[in-house]
Short mmCIF file of C-alpha atoms and ligand atoms in Angstrom, two decimals:
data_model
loop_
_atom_site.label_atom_id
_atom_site.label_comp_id
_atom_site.label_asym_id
_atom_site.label_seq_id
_atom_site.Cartn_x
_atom_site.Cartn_y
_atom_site.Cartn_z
CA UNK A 73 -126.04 223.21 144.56
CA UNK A 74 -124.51 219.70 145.21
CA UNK A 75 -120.93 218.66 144.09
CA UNK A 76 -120.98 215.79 141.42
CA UNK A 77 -119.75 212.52 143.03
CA UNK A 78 -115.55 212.28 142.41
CA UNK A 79 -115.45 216.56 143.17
CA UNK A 80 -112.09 217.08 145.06
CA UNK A 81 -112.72 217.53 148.54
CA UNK A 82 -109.47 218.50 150.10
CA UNK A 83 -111.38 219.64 153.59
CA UNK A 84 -111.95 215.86 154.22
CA UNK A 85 -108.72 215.68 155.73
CA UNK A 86 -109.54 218.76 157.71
CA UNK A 87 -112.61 217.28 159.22
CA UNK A 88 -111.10 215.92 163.04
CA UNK A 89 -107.94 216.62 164.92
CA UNK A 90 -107.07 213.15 164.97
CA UNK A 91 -107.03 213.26 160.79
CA UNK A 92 -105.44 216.56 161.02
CA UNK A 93 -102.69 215.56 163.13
CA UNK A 94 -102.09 212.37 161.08
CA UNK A 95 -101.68 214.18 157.86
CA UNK A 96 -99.59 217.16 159.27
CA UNK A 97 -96.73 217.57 156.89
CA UNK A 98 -94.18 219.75 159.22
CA UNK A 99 -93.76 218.59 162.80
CA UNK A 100 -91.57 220.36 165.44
CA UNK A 101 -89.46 218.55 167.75
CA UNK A 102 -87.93 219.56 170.52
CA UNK A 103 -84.58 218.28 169.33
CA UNK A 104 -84.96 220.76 166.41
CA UNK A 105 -84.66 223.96 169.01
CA UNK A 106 -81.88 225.65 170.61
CA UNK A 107 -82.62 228.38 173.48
CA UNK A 108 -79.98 231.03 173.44
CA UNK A 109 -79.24 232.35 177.00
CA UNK A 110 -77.38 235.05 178.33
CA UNK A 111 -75.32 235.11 181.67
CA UNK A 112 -73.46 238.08 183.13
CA UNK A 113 -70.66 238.17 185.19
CA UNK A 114 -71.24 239.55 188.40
CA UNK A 115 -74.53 239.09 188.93
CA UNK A 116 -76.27 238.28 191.91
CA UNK A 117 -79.92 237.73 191.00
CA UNK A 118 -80.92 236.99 187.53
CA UNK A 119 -82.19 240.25 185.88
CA UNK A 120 -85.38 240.73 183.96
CA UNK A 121 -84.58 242.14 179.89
CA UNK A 122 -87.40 244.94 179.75
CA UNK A 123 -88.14 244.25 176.02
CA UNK A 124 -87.91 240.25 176.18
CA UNK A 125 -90.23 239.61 178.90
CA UNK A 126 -89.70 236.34 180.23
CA UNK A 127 -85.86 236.84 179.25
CA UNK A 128 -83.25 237.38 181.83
CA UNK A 129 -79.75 237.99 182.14
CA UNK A 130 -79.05 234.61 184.19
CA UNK A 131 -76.44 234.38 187.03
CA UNK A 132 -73.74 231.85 187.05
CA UNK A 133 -76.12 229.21 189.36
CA UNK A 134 -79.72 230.11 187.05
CA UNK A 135 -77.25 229.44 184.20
CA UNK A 136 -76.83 225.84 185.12
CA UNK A 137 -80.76 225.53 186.23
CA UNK A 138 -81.44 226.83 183.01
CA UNK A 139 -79.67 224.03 181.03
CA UNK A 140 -81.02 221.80 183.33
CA UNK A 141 -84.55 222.74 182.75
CA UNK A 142 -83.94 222.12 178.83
CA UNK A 143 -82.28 218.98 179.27
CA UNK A 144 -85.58 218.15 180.79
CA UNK A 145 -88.02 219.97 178.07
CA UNK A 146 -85.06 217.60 175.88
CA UNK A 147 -84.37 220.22 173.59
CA UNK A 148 -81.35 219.95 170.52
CA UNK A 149 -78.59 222.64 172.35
CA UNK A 150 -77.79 225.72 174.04
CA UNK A 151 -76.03 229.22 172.40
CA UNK A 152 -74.50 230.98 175.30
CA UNK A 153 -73.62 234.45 174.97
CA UNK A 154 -71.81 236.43 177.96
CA UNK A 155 -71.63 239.67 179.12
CA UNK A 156 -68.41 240.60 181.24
CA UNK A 157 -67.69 242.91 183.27
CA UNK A 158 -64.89 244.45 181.95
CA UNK A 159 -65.02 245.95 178.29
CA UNK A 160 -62.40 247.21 176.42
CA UNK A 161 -60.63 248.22 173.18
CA UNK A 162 -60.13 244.10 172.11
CA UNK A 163 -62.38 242.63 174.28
CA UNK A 164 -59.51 241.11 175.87
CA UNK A 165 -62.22 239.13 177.85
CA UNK A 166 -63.63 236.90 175.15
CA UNK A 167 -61.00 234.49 174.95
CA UNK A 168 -59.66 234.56 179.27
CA UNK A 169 -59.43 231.23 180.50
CA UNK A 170 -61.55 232.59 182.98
CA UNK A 171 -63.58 235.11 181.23
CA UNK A 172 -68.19 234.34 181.48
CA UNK A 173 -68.08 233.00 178.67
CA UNK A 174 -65.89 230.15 179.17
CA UNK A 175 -67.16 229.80 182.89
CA UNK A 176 -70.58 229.25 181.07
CA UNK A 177 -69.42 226.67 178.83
CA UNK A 178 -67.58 224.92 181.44
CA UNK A 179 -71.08 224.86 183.94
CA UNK A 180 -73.13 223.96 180.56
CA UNK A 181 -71.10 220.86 179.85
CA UNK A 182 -71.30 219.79 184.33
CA UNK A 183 -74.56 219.50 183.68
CA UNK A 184 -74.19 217.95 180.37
CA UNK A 185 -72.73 215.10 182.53
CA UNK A 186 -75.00 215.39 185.21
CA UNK A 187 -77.75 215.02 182.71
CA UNK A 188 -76.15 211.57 181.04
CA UNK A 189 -75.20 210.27 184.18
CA UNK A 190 -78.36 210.85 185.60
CA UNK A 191 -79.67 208.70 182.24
CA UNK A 192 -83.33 209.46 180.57
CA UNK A 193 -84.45 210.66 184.12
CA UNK A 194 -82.68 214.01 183.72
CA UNK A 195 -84.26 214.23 179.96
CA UNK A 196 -81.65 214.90 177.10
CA UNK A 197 -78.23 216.51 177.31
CA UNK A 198 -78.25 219.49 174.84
CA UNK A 199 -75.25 220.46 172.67
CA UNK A 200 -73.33 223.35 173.86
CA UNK A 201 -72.87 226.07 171.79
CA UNK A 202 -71.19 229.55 171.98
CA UNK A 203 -71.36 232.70 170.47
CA UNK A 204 -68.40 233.66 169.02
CA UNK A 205 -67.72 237.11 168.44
CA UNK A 206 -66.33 240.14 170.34
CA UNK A 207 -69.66 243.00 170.19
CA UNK A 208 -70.16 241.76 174.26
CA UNK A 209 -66.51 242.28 174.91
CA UNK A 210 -65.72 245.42 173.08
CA UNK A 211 -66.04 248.69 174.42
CA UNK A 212 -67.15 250.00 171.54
CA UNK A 213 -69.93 247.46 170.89
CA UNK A 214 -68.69 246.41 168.12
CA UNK A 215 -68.09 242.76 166.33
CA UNK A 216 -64.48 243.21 165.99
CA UNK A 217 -61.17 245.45 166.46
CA UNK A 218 -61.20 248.89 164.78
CA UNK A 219 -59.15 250.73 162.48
CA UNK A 220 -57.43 253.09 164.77
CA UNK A 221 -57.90 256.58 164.28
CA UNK A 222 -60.12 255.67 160.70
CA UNK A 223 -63.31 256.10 159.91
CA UNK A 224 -65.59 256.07 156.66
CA UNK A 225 -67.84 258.63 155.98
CA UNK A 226 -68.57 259.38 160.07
CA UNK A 227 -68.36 255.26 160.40
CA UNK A 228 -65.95 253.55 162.43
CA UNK A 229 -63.77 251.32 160.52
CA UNK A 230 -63.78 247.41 161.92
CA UNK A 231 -60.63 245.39 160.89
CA UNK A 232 -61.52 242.21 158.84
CA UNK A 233 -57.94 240.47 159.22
CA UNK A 234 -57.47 241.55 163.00
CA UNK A 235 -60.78 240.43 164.26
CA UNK A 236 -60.12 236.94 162.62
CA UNK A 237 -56.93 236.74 164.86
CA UNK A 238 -59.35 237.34 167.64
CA UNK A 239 -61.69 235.01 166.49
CA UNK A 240 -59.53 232.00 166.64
CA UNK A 241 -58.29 232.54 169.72
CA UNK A 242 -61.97 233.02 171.13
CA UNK A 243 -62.82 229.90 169.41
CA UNK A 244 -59.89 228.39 170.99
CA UNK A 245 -60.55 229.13 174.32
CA UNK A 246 -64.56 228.29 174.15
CA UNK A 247 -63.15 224.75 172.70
CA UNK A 248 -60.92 224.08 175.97
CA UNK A 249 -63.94 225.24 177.80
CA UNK A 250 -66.17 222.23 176.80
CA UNK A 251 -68.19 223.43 173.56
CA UNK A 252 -69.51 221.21 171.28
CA UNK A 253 -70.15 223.84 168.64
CA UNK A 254 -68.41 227.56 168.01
CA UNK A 255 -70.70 230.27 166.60
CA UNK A 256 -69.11 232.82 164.76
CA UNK A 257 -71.54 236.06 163.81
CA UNK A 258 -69.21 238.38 163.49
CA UNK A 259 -69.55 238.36 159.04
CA UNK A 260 -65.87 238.62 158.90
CA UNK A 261 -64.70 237.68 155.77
CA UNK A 262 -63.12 234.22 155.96
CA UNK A 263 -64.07 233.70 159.91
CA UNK A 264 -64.99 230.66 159.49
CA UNK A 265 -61.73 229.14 157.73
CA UNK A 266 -59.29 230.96 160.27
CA UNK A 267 -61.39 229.10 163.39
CA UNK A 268 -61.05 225.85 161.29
CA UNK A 269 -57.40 226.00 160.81
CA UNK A 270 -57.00 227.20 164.56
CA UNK A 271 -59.06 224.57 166.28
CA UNK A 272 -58.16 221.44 164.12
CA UNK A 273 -54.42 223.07 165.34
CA UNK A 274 -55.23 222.90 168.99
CA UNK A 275 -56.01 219.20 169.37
CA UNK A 276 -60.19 220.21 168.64
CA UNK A 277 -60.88 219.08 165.32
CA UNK A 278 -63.94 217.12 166.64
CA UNK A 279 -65.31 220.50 167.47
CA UNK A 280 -67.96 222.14 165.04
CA UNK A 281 -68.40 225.36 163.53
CA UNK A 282 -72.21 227.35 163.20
CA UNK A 283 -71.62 229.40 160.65
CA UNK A 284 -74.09 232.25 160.92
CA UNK A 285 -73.89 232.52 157.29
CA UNK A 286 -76.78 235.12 156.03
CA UNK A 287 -76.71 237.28 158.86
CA UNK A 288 -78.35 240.53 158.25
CA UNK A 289 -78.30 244.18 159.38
CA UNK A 290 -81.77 243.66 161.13
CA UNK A 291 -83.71 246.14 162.91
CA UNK A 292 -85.45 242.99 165.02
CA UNK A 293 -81.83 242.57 167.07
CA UNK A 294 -83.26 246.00 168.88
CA UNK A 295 -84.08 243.96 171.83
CA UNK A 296 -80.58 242.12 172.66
CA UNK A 297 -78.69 245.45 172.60
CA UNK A 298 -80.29 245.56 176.02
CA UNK A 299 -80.08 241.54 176.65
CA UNK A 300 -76.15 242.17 176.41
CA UNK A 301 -76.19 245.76 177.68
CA UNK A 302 -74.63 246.51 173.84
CA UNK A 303 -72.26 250.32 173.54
CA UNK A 304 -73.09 250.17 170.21
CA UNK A 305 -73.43 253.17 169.14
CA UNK A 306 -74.15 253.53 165.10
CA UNK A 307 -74.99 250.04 163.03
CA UNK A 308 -73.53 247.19 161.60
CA UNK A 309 -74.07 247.86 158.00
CA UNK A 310 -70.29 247.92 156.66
CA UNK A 311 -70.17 243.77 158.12
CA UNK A 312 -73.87 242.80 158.11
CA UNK A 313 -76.04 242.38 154.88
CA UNK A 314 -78.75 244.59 153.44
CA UNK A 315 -82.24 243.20 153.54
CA UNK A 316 -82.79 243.20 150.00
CA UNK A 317 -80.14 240.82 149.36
CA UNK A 318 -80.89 237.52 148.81
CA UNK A 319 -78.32 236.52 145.99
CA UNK A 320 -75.54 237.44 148.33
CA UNK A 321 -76.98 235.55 151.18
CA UNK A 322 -76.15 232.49 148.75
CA UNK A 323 -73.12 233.17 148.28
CA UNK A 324 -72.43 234.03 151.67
CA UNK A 325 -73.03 230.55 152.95
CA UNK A 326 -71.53 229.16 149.78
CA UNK A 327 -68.17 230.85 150.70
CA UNK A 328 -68.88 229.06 154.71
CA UNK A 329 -69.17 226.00 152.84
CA UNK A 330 -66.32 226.11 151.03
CA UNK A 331 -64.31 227.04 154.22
CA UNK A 332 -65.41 224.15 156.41
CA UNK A 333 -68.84 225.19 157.91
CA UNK A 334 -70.91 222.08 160.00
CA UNK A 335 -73.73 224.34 159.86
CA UNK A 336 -75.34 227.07 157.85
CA UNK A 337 -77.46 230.15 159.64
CA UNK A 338 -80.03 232.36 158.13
CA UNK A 339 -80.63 235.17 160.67
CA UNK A 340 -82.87 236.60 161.24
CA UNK A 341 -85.63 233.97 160.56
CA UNK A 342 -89.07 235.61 159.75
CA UNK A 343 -88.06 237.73 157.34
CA UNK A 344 -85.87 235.80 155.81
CA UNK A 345 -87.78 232.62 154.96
CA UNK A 346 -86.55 233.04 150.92
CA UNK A 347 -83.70 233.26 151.80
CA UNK A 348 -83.54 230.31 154.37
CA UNK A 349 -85.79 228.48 151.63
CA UNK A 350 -82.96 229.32 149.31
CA UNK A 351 -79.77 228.10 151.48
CA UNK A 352 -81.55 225.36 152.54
CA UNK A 353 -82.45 223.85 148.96
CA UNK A 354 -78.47 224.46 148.14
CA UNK A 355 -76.53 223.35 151.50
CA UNK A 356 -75.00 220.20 152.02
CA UNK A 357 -74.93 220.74 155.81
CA UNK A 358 -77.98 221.40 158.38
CA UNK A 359 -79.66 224.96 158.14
CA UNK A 360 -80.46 226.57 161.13
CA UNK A 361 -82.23 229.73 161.29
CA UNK A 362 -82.30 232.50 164.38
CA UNK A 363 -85.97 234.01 165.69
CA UNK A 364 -84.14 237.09 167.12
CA UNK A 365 -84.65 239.27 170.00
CA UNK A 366 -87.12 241.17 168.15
CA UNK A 367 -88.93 238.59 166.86
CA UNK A 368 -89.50 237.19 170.11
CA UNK A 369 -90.41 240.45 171.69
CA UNK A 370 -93.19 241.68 169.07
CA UNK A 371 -95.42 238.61 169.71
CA UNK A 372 -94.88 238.85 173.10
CA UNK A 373 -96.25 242.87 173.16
CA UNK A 374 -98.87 241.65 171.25
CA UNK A 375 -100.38 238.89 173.39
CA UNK A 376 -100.05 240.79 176.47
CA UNK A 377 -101.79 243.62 175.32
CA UNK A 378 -104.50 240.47 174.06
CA UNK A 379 -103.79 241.44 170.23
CA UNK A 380 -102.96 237.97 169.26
CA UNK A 381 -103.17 234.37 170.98
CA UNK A 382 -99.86 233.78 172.59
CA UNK A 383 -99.22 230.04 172.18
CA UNK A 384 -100.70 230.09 168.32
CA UNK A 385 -98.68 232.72 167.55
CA UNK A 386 -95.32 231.41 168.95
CA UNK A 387 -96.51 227.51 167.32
CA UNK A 388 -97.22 229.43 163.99
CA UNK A 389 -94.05 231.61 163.74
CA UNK A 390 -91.85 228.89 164.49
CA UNK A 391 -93.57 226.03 162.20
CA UNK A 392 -93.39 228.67 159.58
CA UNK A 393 -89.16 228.68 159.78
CA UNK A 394 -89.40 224.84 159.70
CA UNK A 395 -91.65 224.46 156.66
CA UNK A 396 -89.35 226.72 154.88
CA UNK A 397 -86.46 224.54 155.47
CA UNK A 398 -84.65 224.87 158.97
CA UNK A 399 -83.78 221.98 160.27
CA UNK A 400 -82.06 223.65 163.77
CA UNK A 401 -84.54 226.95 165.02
CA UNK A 402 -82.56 229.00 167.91
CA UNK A 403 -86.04 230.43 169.50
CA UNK A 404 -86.02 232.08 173.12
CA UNK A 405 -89.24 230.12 173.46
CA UNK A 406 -87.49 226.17 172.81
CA UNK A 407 -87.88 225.09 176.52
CA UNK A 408 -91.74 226.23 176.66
CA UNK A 409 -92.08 225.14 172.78
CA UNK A 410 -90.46 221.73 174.15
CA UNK A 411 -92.96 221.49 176.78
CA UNK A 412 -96.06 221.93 174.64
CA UNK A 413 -94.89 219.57 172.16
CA UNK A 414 -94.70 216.73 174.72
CA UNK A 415 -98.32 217.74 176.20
CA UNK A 416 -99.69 217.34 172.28
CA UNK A 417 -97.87 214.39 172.04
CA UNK A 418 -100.28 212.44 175.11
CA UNK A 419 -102.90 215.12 175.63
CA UNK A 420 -104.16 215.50 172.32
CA UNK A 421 -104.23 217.99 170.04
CA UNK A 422 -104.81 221.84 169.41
C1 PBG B 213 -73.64 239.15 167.78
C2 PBG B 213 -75.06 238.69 167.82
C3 PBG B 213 -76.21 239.48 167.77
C4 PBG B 213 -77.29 238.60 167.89
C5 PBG B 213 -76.77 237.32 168.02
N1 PBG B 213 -75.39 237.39 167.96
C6 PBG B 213 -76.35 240.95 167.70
C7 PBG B 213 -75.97 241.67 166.47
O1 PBG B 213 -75.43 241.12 165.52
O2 PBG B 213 -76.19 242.91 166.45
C8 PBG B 213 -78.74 238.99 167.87
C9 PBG B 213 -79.68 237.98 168.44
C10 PBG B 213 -81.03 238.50 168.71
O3 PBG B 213 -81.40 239.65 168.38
O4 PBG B 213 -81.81 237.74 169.31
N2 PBG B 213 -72.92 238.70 168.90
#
């Protein structure tokens, strides 16, 4: 059997990877990624995470070659989360002067400068972003101050209104530290409006806010418990959504909107992509989305056990967040993502 003459043929553009790659209609930059790192006080050799392999807890001085190594790969920014330590009751160490968190921004924006100064030879300076919210400080593990002596139904109590006091002055403090961007995850109730009012109050109304907007109660953040040596004990589920909801995932970032958000997050990513989809065809503002811990560490079990090839799977999982609408993807792989990008870019193609 023959086609008639004028039959649509779609696989014509399908026929060579030089079409292919001509007619591709989502691309990945490396300007679109942001590699989340993690840096613990105290440490003198960076330390492997068992269940992100390939992921360490970085020491002050891998910190800074770390950043310098994306700056090269030219990737969009950093989130930098730290782990102090000394825990307690407040996490009285998120917003020291001199707590890791703040000593991380500080060495993230020296070689910020380094980078410019050094001009295109030292690749692209990345914007530096922190996480802002108190689960690595506390502890108790959690994202914010309890209740004393209350709990709900065996459930610790966290305080909305108490946290957000805590909030600004983390935010605060990461601003005088050199951050381009705050991250609040926390899903307080009007976090991101109390950080607004604080910073623009301190002199740092040129510094943004990441809302992570739809931030769900996700079995795939498994593997940073041990990236940030969590105390969590219990869940997040009176602060962080339910997976089934995708309505209130609007209206989450709606609210962030409304309050002053630069940014919108969907987190996680994979499992989210309606709802990402969703935000993304309402917001005003850039979308980012978040390929978690657990994300991350399922493809990697996968390809090392030969289940799945490594570098497809990693391309495919992130294109996939893209094409449904991010336009900012924080993946653990952006510096190798970066890398491959720039090798299809003069090698060819895949
Ligand atoms: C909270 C925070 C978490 C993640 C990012 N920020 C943990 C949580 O909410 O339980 C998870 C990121 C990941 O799993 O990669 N500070």
């Amino acid at each position: 059997m023959t086609l008639s003459p004028g039959h649509h043929r779609p696989r014509r553009l399908r026929t060579t990877p030089r079409l292919r790659r001509l007619v591709g209609e989502t691309r990945l930059h490396p300007a679109d990624l942001v590699l989340p790192l993690f840096v613990k006080e105290g440490l003198d050799a960076p330390r492997p995470i068992s269940s992100m392999p390939g992921v360490v807890q970085h020491t002050e001085a891998t910190l800074a070659d770390a950043v310098r190594d994306a700056a090269r790969a030219g990737i969009g920014g950093v989130m930098l989360f730290g782990i102090p330590a000394h825990r307690d009751a407040t996490g009285s160490q998120a917003d020291a002067e001199d707590g890791i968190l703040q000593r991380a921004i500080r060495l993230a924006r020296d070689v910020v400068r380094e980078v410019e100064t050094a001009g295109t030879r030292g690749g692209a300076a990345p914007v530096v972003m922190a996480d802002t919210c108190l689960d690595e400080f506390t502890d108790h593990g959690h994202c914010g101050v309890l209740v004393p002596g209350r709990d709900q139904d065996g459930t610790v109590v966290v305080d909305n209104d108490a946290t957000l006091e805590r909030y600004a002055s983390m935010a605060v403090a990461q601003a005088r530290a050199g951050a381009d961007v705050v991250a609040p995850s926390g899903m307080m109730d009007g976090q991101v409006g109390v950080i607004r009012e604080a910073l623009d109050a301190a002199g740092y109304s040129d510094v943004g806010i990441l809302a992570y907007s739809a931030k769900y109660a996700s079995a795939f953040y498994g593997p940073f418990r041990e990236a940030v040596d969590s105390a969590l004990q219990g869940d997040r589920r009176t602060y962080q959504m339910d997976a089934g909801n995708a309505r209130e995932g609007l209206r989450e970032a709606d609210l962030d909107l409304a309050e002053g958000a630069d940014l919108v997050m969907v987190k996680p990513a994979g499992s989210y992509l309606d709802v990402l989809a969703a935000v993304a065809e309402m917001s005003p503002v850039p979308v980012a989305a978040y390929q978690v811990s657990g994300e991350y560490a399922m493809i990697e079990a996968a390809a090392a056990n030969g289940w799945i090839d490594r570098r497809g799977a990693v391309t495919e999982s992130v294109l996939g967040i893209k094409r449904a609408g991010a336009d900012v993807i924080l993946t653990y792989w952006a510096t190798e993502i970066a890398g491959w990008l720039r090798d299809e870019t003069f090698g060819g193609t895949r």
